[in-house]
Each structure stands twice: as C-alpha cells, then as structure tokens.
Coordinates of N, CA and C in Angstrom, one line a residue:
M1 N 0.8 -1.2 0.0 CA 0.0 0.0 0.0 C 0.9 1.3 0.0
K2 N 2.2 1.1 0.2 CA 3.0 2.3 0.2 C 3.2 2.8 -1.2
Q3 N 2.6 4.0 -1.5 CA 2.6 4.6 -2.8 C 2.9 6.1 -2.6
K4 N 3.8 6.6 -3.4 CA 4.1 8.1 -3.3 C 2.9 8.8 -3.8
F5 N 2.6 9.9 -3.2 CA 1.4 10.7 -3.4 C 1.8 12.1 -3.9
D6 N 1.3 12.5 -5.1 CA 1.6 13.8 -5.6 C 0.3 14.5 -6.0
V7 N -0.1 14.3 -7.3 CA -1.4 14.9 -7.8 C -2.2 13.7 -8.3
I8 N -3.4 13.6 -7.8 CA -4.3 12.6 -8.3 C -5.5 13.2 -9.0
T9 N -5.9 12.8 -10.2 CA -7.1 13.3 -10.9 C -7.9 12.0 -11.1
S10 N -9.1 12.0 -10.7 CA -10.0 10.8 -10.8 C -11.4 11.1 -10.8
S11 N -12.2 10.2 -11.3 CA -13.7 10.3 -11.0 C -13.9 9.8 -9.6
C12 N -15.1 9.9 -9.1 CA -15.4 9.7 -7.7 C -16.5 8.8 -7.4
I13 N -16.5 8.2 -6.2 CA -17.6 7.4 -5.8 C -18.3 8.1 -4.6
P14 N -19.6 8.5 -4.8 CA -20.2 9.3 -3.7 C -20.9 8.5 -2.7
L15 N -20.7 8.9 -1.4 CA -21.4 8.2 -0.3 C -22.0 9.3 0.6
P16 N -23.1 9.9 0.1 CA -23.7 11.1 0.8 C -24.4 10.7 2.1
L17 N -23.8 10.0 3.0 CA -24.3 9.6 4.3 C -23.5 10.2 5.4
E18 N -24.1 10.8 6.4 CA -23.4 11.3 7.5 C -23.2 10.3 8.6
N19 N -22.2 10.5 9.4 CA -22.0 9.6 10.6 C -21.7 8.2 10.2
V20 N -21.0 8.0 9.2 CA -20.6 6.6 8.8 C -19.5 6.2 9.7
D21 N -19.8 5.1 10.6 CA -18.8 4.7 11.6 C -17.9 3.6 11.1
T22 N -16.9 3.3 11.9 CA -16.0 2.2 11.5 C -16.6 0.9 11.4
D23 N -17.7 0.6 12.1 CA -18.3 -0.7 12.1 C -19.1 -0.9 10.8
Q24 N -19.5 0.3 10.2 CA -20.2 0.2 8.9 C -19.1 0.1 7.8
I25 N -17.9 0.7 8.0 CA -16.8 0.6 7.1 C -16.3 -0.8 7.0
I26 N -16.0 -1.4 8.2 CA -15.6 -2.8 8.2 C -16.2 -3.4 9.5
P27 N -17.2 -4.3 9.3 CA -17.9 -4.9 10.5 C -16.9 -5.6 11.4
A28 N -17.3 -5.6 12.7 CA -16.4 -6.2 13.8 C -16.0 -7.6 13.5
R29 N -16.9 -8.4 12.9 CA -16.6 -9.8 12.7 C -15.4 -10.1 11.8
F30 N -14.9 -9.0 11.2 CA -13.7 -9.2 10.3 C -12.4 -8.8 11.0
L31 N -12.5 -8.4 12.3 CA -11.3 -7.8 13.0 C -10.3 -8.9 13.5
K32 N -10.6 -10.1 13.3 CA -9.7 -11.2 13.8 C -8.4 -11.2 13.0
A33 N -8.5 -10.8 11.8 CA -7.4 -10.9 10.9 C -6.4 -9.8 11.2
T34 N -5.1 -10.2 11.1 CA -4.0 -9.2 11.4 C -3.2 -8.9 10.2
D35 N -3.6 -9.4 9.0 CA -3.0 -9.1 7.8 C -3.9 -8.2 7.0
K36 N -3.3 -7.2 6.4 CA -4.1 -6.2 5.7 C -4.7 -6.7 4.4
A37 N -4.2 -7.8 3.9 CA -4.7 -8.4 2.6 C -6.1 -8.8 2.7
G38 N -6.9 -8.5 1.6 CA -8.3 -8.9 1.5 C -9.3 -8.0 2.2
F39 N -8.9 -7.0 2.9 CA -9.9 -6.2 3.6 C -10.7 -5.4 2.7
G40 N -10.2 -5.0 1.5 CA -11.0 -4.2 0.5 C -12.2 -5.0 0.1
D41 N -12.2 -6.3 0.1 CA -13.3 -7.1 -0.4 C -14.5 -7.0 0.6
N42 N -14.2 -6.6 1.8 CA -15.3 -6.5 2.8 C -15.6 -5.0 3.2
L43 N -15.0 -4.1 2.5 CA -15.4 -2.7 2.7 C -16.9 -2.5 2.6
F44 N -17.5 -1.9 3.6 CA -19.0 -1.7 3.6 C -19.7 -3.0 3.4
R45 N -19.2 -4.0 4.0 CA -19.7 -5.4 3.7 C -21.2 -5.5 3.8
D46 N -21.8 -5.0 4.9 CA -23.2 -5.2 5.1 C -24.1 -4.3 4.2
W47 N -23.5 -3.3 3.6 CA -24.2 -2.5 2.6 C -24.0 -3.0 1.2
R48 N -22.9 -3.7 0.9 CA -22.6 -4.1 -0.4 C -23.2 -5.5 -0.8
Y49 N -23.3 -6.3 0.2 CA -23.7 -7.7 0.0 C -25.0 -8.1 0.7
N50 N -25.7 -9.0 0.1 CA -26.8 -9.7 0.8 C -26.3 -10.8 1.6
K51 N -27.1 -11.4 2.5 CA -26.6 -12.4 3.4 C -26.1 -13.6 2.6
D52 N -26.6 -13.9 1.4 CA -26.2 -15.0 0.6 C -24.9 -14.7 -0.1
G53 N -24.3 -13.5 0.0 CA -23.1 -13.1 -0.6 C -23.3 -12.5 -2.0
S54 N -24.5 -12.4 -2.5 CA -24.7 -11.7 -3.7 C -24.7 -10.2 -3.5
L55 N -24.4 -9.4 -4.6 CA -24.3 -8.0 -4.5 C -25.6 -7.3 -4.4
K56 N -25.7 -6.3 -3.6 CA -26.9 -5.4 -3.5 C -26.8 -4.4 -4.6
E57 N -27.6 -4.5 -5.6 CA -27.5 -3.7 -6.8 C -27.7 -2.2 -6.5
D58 N -28.4 -1.8 -5.4 CA -28.7 -0.4 -5.2 C -27.6 0.3 -4.4
F59 N -26.5 -0.4 -4.0 CA -25.4 0.2 -3.3 C -24.4 0.8 -4.3
V60 N -23.9 2.0 -4.0 CA -23.1 2.7 -4.9 C -21.8 2.0 -5.4
L61 N -21.1 1.2 -4.5 CA -19.9 0.5 -5.0 C -20.3 -0.6 -6.0
N62 N -21.5 -1.0 -6.1 CA -21.9 -2.0 -7.0 C -22.5 -1.4 -8.3
N63 N -22.5 -0.1 -8.4 CA -23.1 0.6 -9.6 C -21.9 0.9 -10.6
P64 N -21.9 0.2 -11.7 CA -20.8 0.3 -12.7 C -20.6 1.7 -13.3
S65 N -21.6 2.6 -13.1 CA -21.5 3.9 -13.7 C -20.6 4.8 -12.8
Y66 N -20.3 4.4 -11.6 CA -19.4 5.1 -10.8 C -18.0 4.3 -10.7
S67 N -17.0 5.1 -10.7 CA -15.6 4.5 -10.6 C -14.7 5.5 -10.1
G68 N -13.4 5.1 -9.8 CA -12.4 6.1 -9.4 C -11.8 5.7 -8.1
C69 N -10.7 6.5 -7.7 CA -10.0 6.2 -6.5 C -10.2 7.3 -5.4
I70 N -11.3 8.1 -5.6 CA -11.7 9.1 -4.7 C -13.1 8.8 -4.1
L71 N -13.2 8.6 -2.8 CA -14.4 8.5 -2.1 C -14.9 9.8 -1.6
V72 N -16.1 10.2 -1.9 CA -16.7 11.5 -1.4 C -17.7 11.1 -0.4
A73 N -17.5 11.4 0.9 CA -18.3 10.9 2.0 C -19.0 12.1 2.7
G74 N -20.1 11.8 3.4 CA -20.8 12.8 4.2 C -20.0 13.1 5.5
K75 N -20.6 14.1 6.2 CA -19.9 14.6 7.4 C -19.8 13.6 8.5
N76 N -18.7 13.7 9.2 CA -18.4 12.8 10.4 C -18.1 11.4 9.9
F77 N -17.1 11.3 9.0 CA -16.7 10.0 8.4 C -15.7 9.3 9.4
G78 N -15.9 8.0 9.7 CA -15.0 7.3 10.4 C -15.2 7.4 11.9
S79 N -16.4 7.7 12.4 CA -16.6 7.8 13.8 C -16.7 6.4 14.4
G80 N -16.9 6.4 15.7 CA -17.0 5.1 16.4 C -15.7 4.6 16.9
S81 N -15.5 3.3 16.8 CA -14.3 2.7 17.4 C -13.0 3.1 16.6
S82 N -11.9 2.9 17.2 CA -10.6 3.3 16.6 C -10.0 2.3 15.7
R83 N -10.7 1.3 15.3 CA -10.1 0.2 14.5 C -9.4 0.6 13.3
E84 N -8.1 0.3 13.2 CA -7.3 0.6 12.0 C -7.8 -0.2 10.8
H85 N -8.5 -1.3 11.0 CA -8.9 -2.2 10.0 C -9.8 -1.4 9.0
A86 N -10.5 -0.3 9.5 CA -11.4 0.5 8.6 C -10.5 1.1 7.5
A87 N -9.4 1.7 7.9 CA -8.5 2.3 7.0 C -7.9 1.2 6.0
W88 N -7.6 0.0 6.6 CA -7.1 -1.1 5.7 C -8.1 -1.4 4.6
A89 N -9.4 -1.4 5.0 CA -10.4 -1.7 4.0 C -10.5 -0.7 2.9
I90 N -10.4 0.6 3.3 CA -10.5 1.7 2.4 C -9.3 1.7 1.4
A91 N -8.1 1.5 2.0 CA -6.9 1.4 1.1 C -7.0 0.1 0.3
G92 N -7.4 -1.0 0.9 CA -7.4 -2.2 0.2 C -8.4 -2.3 -1.0
Y93 N -9.5 -1.5 -0.9 CA -10.4 -1.4 -2.0 C -9.8 -0.6 -3.2
G94 N -8.8 0.3 -2.9 CA -8.2 1.1 -3.9 C -8.4 2.6 -3.8
F95 N -9.1 3.0 -2.8 CA -9.2 4.5 -2.6 C -7.9 5.1 -2.2
R96 N -7.5 6.2 -2.8 CA -6.3 6.9 -2.5 C -6.7 8.2 -1.7
V97 N -8.0 8.7 -1.9 CA -8.4 9.9 -1.2 C -9.8 9.7 -0.7
V98 N -10.1 10.3 0.5 CA -11.5 10.4 1.0 C -11.7 11.8 1.2
I99 N -12.8 12.4 0.7 CA -13.2 13.8 0.9 C -14.4 13.8 1.7
S100 N -14.4 14.6 2.8 CA -15.5 14.8 3.6 C -15.4 16.2 4.3
S101 N -16.5 16.7 4.9 CA -16.4 17.9 5.6 C -15.9 17.8 7.1
F102 N -15.9 16.5 7.6 CA -15.3 16.3 8.9 C -15.0 14.8 9.0
F103 N -13.8 14.5 9.7 CA -13.4 13.1 9.9 C -13.2 13.0 11.4
A104 N -13.5 11.8 11.9 CA -13.1 11.4 13.3 C -11.6 11.4 13.3
D105 N -11.0 12.0 14.4 CA -9.6 12.2 14.4 C -8.8 10.9 14.3
I106 N -9.1 9.9 15.1 CA -8.4 8.7 15.0 C -8.4 8.0 13.7
H107 N -9.6 8.0 13.1 CA -9.8 7.4 11.7 C -9.0 8.2 10.7
K108 N -9.0 9.5 10.8 CA -8.2 10.4 9.9 C -6.7 10.0 10.0
N109 N -6.2 9.8 11.2 CA -4.8 9.5 11.3 C -4.5 8.0 10.8
N110 N -5.5 7.2 11.0 CA -5.3 5.8 10.5 C -5.3 5.8 9.0
E111 N -6.1 6.6 8.3 CA -6.0 6.7 6.9 C -4.7 7.2 6.4
L112 N -4.2 8.3 7.0 CA -2.8 8.8 6.7 C -1.8 7.7 6.9
N113 N -1.9 6.9 7.9 CA -0.9 5.9 8.2 C -1.0 4.8 7.2
N114 N -2.0 4.7 6.4 CA -2.2 3.7 5.4 C -2.2 4.2 4.0
F115 N -1.6 5.4 3.8 CA -1.4 6.0 2.5 C -2.7 6.4 1.8
V116 N -3.7 6.8 2.6 CA -5.0 7.3 2.1 C -5.0 8.8 2.6
L117 N -5.3 9.7 1.7 CA -5.3 11.1 2.0 C -6.7 11.5 2.4
P118 N -7.0 11.9 3.7 CA -8.3 12.5 4.1 C -8.3 14.0 3.8
V119 N -9.2 14.4 3.0 CA -9.3 15.8 2.6 C -10.5 16.5 3.2
V120 N -10.3 17.5 4.1 CA -11.5 18.1 4.7 C -11.8 19.4 3.9
V121 N -13.1 19.4 3.5 CA -13.6 20.6 2.7 C -14.8 21.2 3.4
S122 N -15.2 22.4 2.9 CA -16.4 23.0 3.5 C -17.6 22.2 3.2
E123 N -18.7 22.4 4.0 CA -20.0 21.8 3.7 C -20.5 22.2 2.3
E124 N -20.3 23.5 1.9 CA -20.7 24.0 0.6 C -20.0 23.3 -0.5
F125 N -18.7 23.1 -0.4 CA -17.9 22.5 -1.4 C -18.3 21.0 -1.6
L126 N -18.5 20.4 -0.4 CA -18.9 19.0 -0.4 C -20.2 18.8 -1.1
Q127 N -21.2 19.6 -0.8 CA -22.5 19.5 -1.4 C -22.4 19.7 -2.9
E128 N -21.5 20.7 -3.3 CA -21.3 20.9 -4.8 C -20.8 19.7 -5.4
L129 N -19.8 19.0 -4.8 CA -19.3 17.8 -5.3 C -20.4 16.7 -5.5
F130 N -21.2 16.5 -4.4 CA -22.3 15.5 -4.5 C -23.2 15.9 -5.7
D131 N -23.6 17.1 -5.8 CA -24.5 17.6 -6.9 C -23.9 17.3 -8.3
T132 N -22.6 17.7 -8.4 CA -22.0 17.5 -9.7 C -21.8 16.1 -10.1
I133 N -21.4 15.2 -9.1 CA -21.3 13.8 -9.4 C -22.6 13.2 -9.7
E134 N -23.7 13.6 -9.1 CA -25.0 13.1 -9.4 C -25.4 13.4 -10.8
K135 N -25.1 14.6 -11.3 CA -25.4 15.0 -12.7 C -24.5 14.2 -13.7
D136 N -23.3 14.1 -13.3 CA -22.3 13.4 -14.3 C -21.5 12.5 -13.4
H137 N -21.7 11.2 -13.6 CA -21.0 10.2 -12.7 C -19.5 10.1 -13.0
Q138 N -19.1 10.7 -14.1 CA -17.7 10.7 -14.5 C -17.0 12.0 -14.1
T139 N -17.6 12.8 -13.3 CA -17.0 14.1 -12.9 C -15.6 13.8 -12.3
Q140 N -14.7 14.6 -12.8 CA -13.3 14.5 -12.3 C -12.9 15.5 -11.2
V141 N -12.2 15.0 -10.3 CA -11.7 15.8 -9.2 C -10.2 15.7 -9.1
K142 N -9.5 16.8 -9.0 CA -8.1 16.9 -8.9 C -7.6 17.2 -7.5
V143 N -6.8 16.3 -6.9 CA -6.3 16.5 -5.5 C -4.8 16.7 -5.7
D144 N -4.4 17.9 -5.3 CA -3.0 18.3 -5.5 C -2.4 18.4 -4.1
L145 N -1.6 17.4 -3.6 CA -1.1 17.4 -2.3 C 0.0 18.4 -2.1
P146 N 1.0 18.6 -3.1 CA 2.0 19.6 -2.9 C 1.4 21.0 -2.6
N147 N 0.4 21.4 -3.3 CA -0.2 22.7 -3.1 C -1.4 22.7 -2.2
Q148 N -1.8 21.5 -1.7 CA -2.9 21.3 -0.7 C -4.2 21.9 -1.3
T149 N -4.5 21.5 -2.5 CA -5.8 22.0 -3.1 C -6.6 20.8 -3.6
V150 N -7.9 21.0 -3.6 CA -8.8 20.0 -4.2 C -9.7 20.8 -5.2
T151 N -9.8 20.3 -6.4 CA -10.5 21.1 -7.4 C -11.6 20.2 -8.1
N152 N -12.8 20.7 -8.2 CA -13.9 20.1 -8.9 C -13.7 20.6 -10.4
L153 N -13.2 19.7 -11.2 CA -12.9 20.1 -12.6 C -14.1 20.4 -13.4
A154 N -15.3 20.0 -13.0 CA -16.5 20.3 -13.7 C -16.9 21.8 -13.5
T155 N -16.5 22.4 -12.4 CA -16.9 23.8 -12.0 C -15.6 24.7 -11.9
N156 N -14.5 24.0 -11.9 CA -13.2 24.7 -11.7 C -13.1 25.4 -10.3
R157 N -14.0 25.0 -9.4 CA -13.9 25.5 -8.0 C -12.9 24.7 -7.2
S158 N -12.0 25.4 -6.5 CA -11.0 24.8 -5.6 C -11.1 25.2 -4.2
E159 N -10.6 24.4 -3.3 CA -10.5 24.7 -1.9 C -9.1 24.2 -1.4
Q160 N -8.6 25.0 -0.5 CA -7.3 24.5 0.2 C -7.7 23.5 1.3
F161 N -6.8 22.6 1.6 CA -7.0 21.7 2.7 C -5.8 21.7 3.6
E162 N -6.0 21.3 4.8 CA -4.8 21.3 5.8 C -4.3 19.9 5.9
I163 N -3.0 19.7 6.2 CA -2.4 18.5 6.5 C -1.2 18.7 7.3
N164 N -0.9 17.8 8.3 CA 0.3 17.9 9.1 C 1.5 17.8 8.2
A165 N 2.5 18.7 8.4 CA 3.7 18.7 7.5 C 4.4 17.4 7.5
Y166 N 4.5 16.8 8.6 CA 5.2 15.5 8.7 C 4.5 14.4 7.8
K167 N 3.2 14.3 8.0 CA 2.4 13.4 7.2 C 2.4 13.7 5.7
K168 N 2.4 14.9 5.4 CA 2.5 15.3 4.0 C 3.9 14.8 3.4
H169 N 5.0 15.0 4.1 CA 6.3 14.6 3.7 C 6.3 13.0 3.5
C170 N 5.7 12.3 4.5 CA 5.6 10.9 4.4 C 4.8 10.4 3.2
L171 N 3.7 11.0 3.0 CA 2.9 10.6 1.8 C 3.6 10.9 0.5
M172 N 4.2 12.1 0.4 CA 4.8 12.4 -0.9 C 6.1 11.6 -1.2
N173 N 6.6 11.0 -0.1 CA 7.8 10.2 -0.3 C 7.6 8.7 -0.1
G174 N 6.3 8.3 0.1 CA 6.0 6.9 0.2 C 6.6 6.2 1.5
L175 N 6.6 7.0 2.6 CA 7.3 6.5 3.8 C 6.3 6.3 4.9
D176 N 6.4 5.2 5.6 CA 5.6 5.1 6.9 C 6.6 5.6 8.0
D177 N 6.1 5.5 9.3 CA 6.9 6.1 10.4 C 8.2 5.4 10.5
I178 N 8.2 4.1 10.3 CA 9.5 3.3 10.5 C 10.5 3.7 9.3
D179 N 9.9 3.8 8.1 CA 10.8 4.2 7.0 C 11.4 5.6 7.2
F180 N 10.6 6.5 7.8 CA 11.1 7.8 8.1 C 12.3 7.8 9.1
L181 N 12.1 6.9 10.1 CA 13.2 6.8 11.1 C 14.4 6.2 10.5
I182 N 14.3 5.2 9.7 CA 15.4 4.6 9.0 C 16.1 5.6 8.1
Q183 N 15.3 6.4 7.4 CA 15.9 7.4 6.5 C 16.6 8.5 7.3
S184 N 16.2 8.7 8.5 CA 16.8 9.7 9.3 C 17.9 9.2 10.3
K185 N 18.3 7.9 10.1 CA 19.2 7.2 11.0 C 20.5 8.0 11.2
D186 N 21.1 8.5 10.1 CA 22.4 9.3 10.2 C 22.2 10.5 11.1
K187 N 21.1 11.2 10.8 CA 20.8 12.5 11.6 C 20.6 12.2 13.1
I188 N 19.9 11.1 13.3 CA 19.7 10.7 14.7 C 21.0 10.3 15.4
E189 N 21.8 9.6 14.8 CA 23.1 9.2 15.3 C 24.0 10.4 15.6
E190 N 24.0 11.3 14.6 CA 24.7 12.6 14.7 C 24.3 13.4 15.9
W191 N 23.0 13.4 16.1 CA 22.4 14.2 17.3 C 22.8 13.5 18.6
E192 N 22.7 12.2 18.6 CA 23.1 11.4 19.8 C 24.6 11.6 20.2
Q193 N 25.5 11.6 19.2 CA 26.9 11.9 19.4 C 27.1 13.3 20.0
A194 N 26.4 14.3 19.4 CA 26.6 15.6 19.8 C 26.0 15.9 21.2
N195 N 25.1 15.0 21.6 CA 24.4 15.2 22.9 C 24.9 14.1 23.9
K196 N 25.9 13.3 23.5 CA 26.5 12.3 24.4 C 25.5 11.3 25.0
L197 N 24.6 10.8 24.1 CA 23.6 9.8 24.6 C 24.1 8.4 24.3

C-alpha cells in the first residue's frame, strides 16, 4: 500500500451519508485478521452484499456507472471505534483519497498511516461535489497534495485543505513512520553523538 502521493485526478464514488462509523466501514466480525490483505473485499460489507453473498445492486460501489480512487463521503466519516482495519479496507479497495467535511480524528490518522489522504472541505464544497457527481457520474476531481488543493474540474472551483507537514512529507515520499526513522538514521546518530547519549 506504500505509494508516493503527488497529484491525483480521478472520477469519484459518492457516499452522501453522515456519521458513517468504522463498524459500517468494516464490521467487527472481520477484525480477527491481522494481515491487511483482503480487507478491501469487505469494505462496507453489510451495505454491499446480501446475506447469501450476492451484490446489492442499489449500493453505490456496485453501480458500474461510478468509478475512481476518490471516495466522497458525508460529514463525520470514520466515527465510532478506533479500529485501523477500517483504513485497511478503504486502502485495500483502492481508494487513495477520501473527501468529507469532517473526519473522526483517530480514523483520519489511520487513513494517513495507510497512505490514504483524508481531505477536509467546507460543507458547501462537499455539497457541490455531490450535486456535480450526481449529474455526471464521471465528474473528475483533482487532488494536489504539494499545493494542498482540491478542485472540482466540472466547475473549476477549488479549496485549500490542511495536512500535518510530517504526514505530507511521508505521503509524498511513500514513507511510513519506520521508513522515516530509518531514512533519518544518520541524523539521529549525529544528534546522539553531539548530545553524548
């Protein structure tokens, strides 16, 4: 899942529901696994599949007219328990970006740690995205991490988004926290020598 992040332009999958919690993202019965592989298959499991395993045709992920690596979600995405498996499922499905007007803090950090960029936009911009995507399912959105902008290419409207500078560096260089420490090994050792540790 480690992928360098720069500029992504993609169509979007809309999920205009508020308060989507981590149990809806990945149900608790799937939390026994400790390997990230396969979690994407169970993203929104109870919304995507019937009890017999067949697809629910009315759920957006099962609608072939929608595609892309950007999920546009309603306010308060990722609330509930702190399970990192929810971010595993989002990344495993192939999403690189989730756009919402508000994220639960722990889930937001879990997404960043799994190389998914959570983009916080205004309620107005989010509603415009939903409206534009509903009119044209192939609406393109450009997410520019270096400049921290998100642009609805159908309207050319853009907004700035915030991101922690350290997490931005890690995403742009395809580094997790351990990779960053290894990359900084010489600087750490130099500091230790200078400070007699």
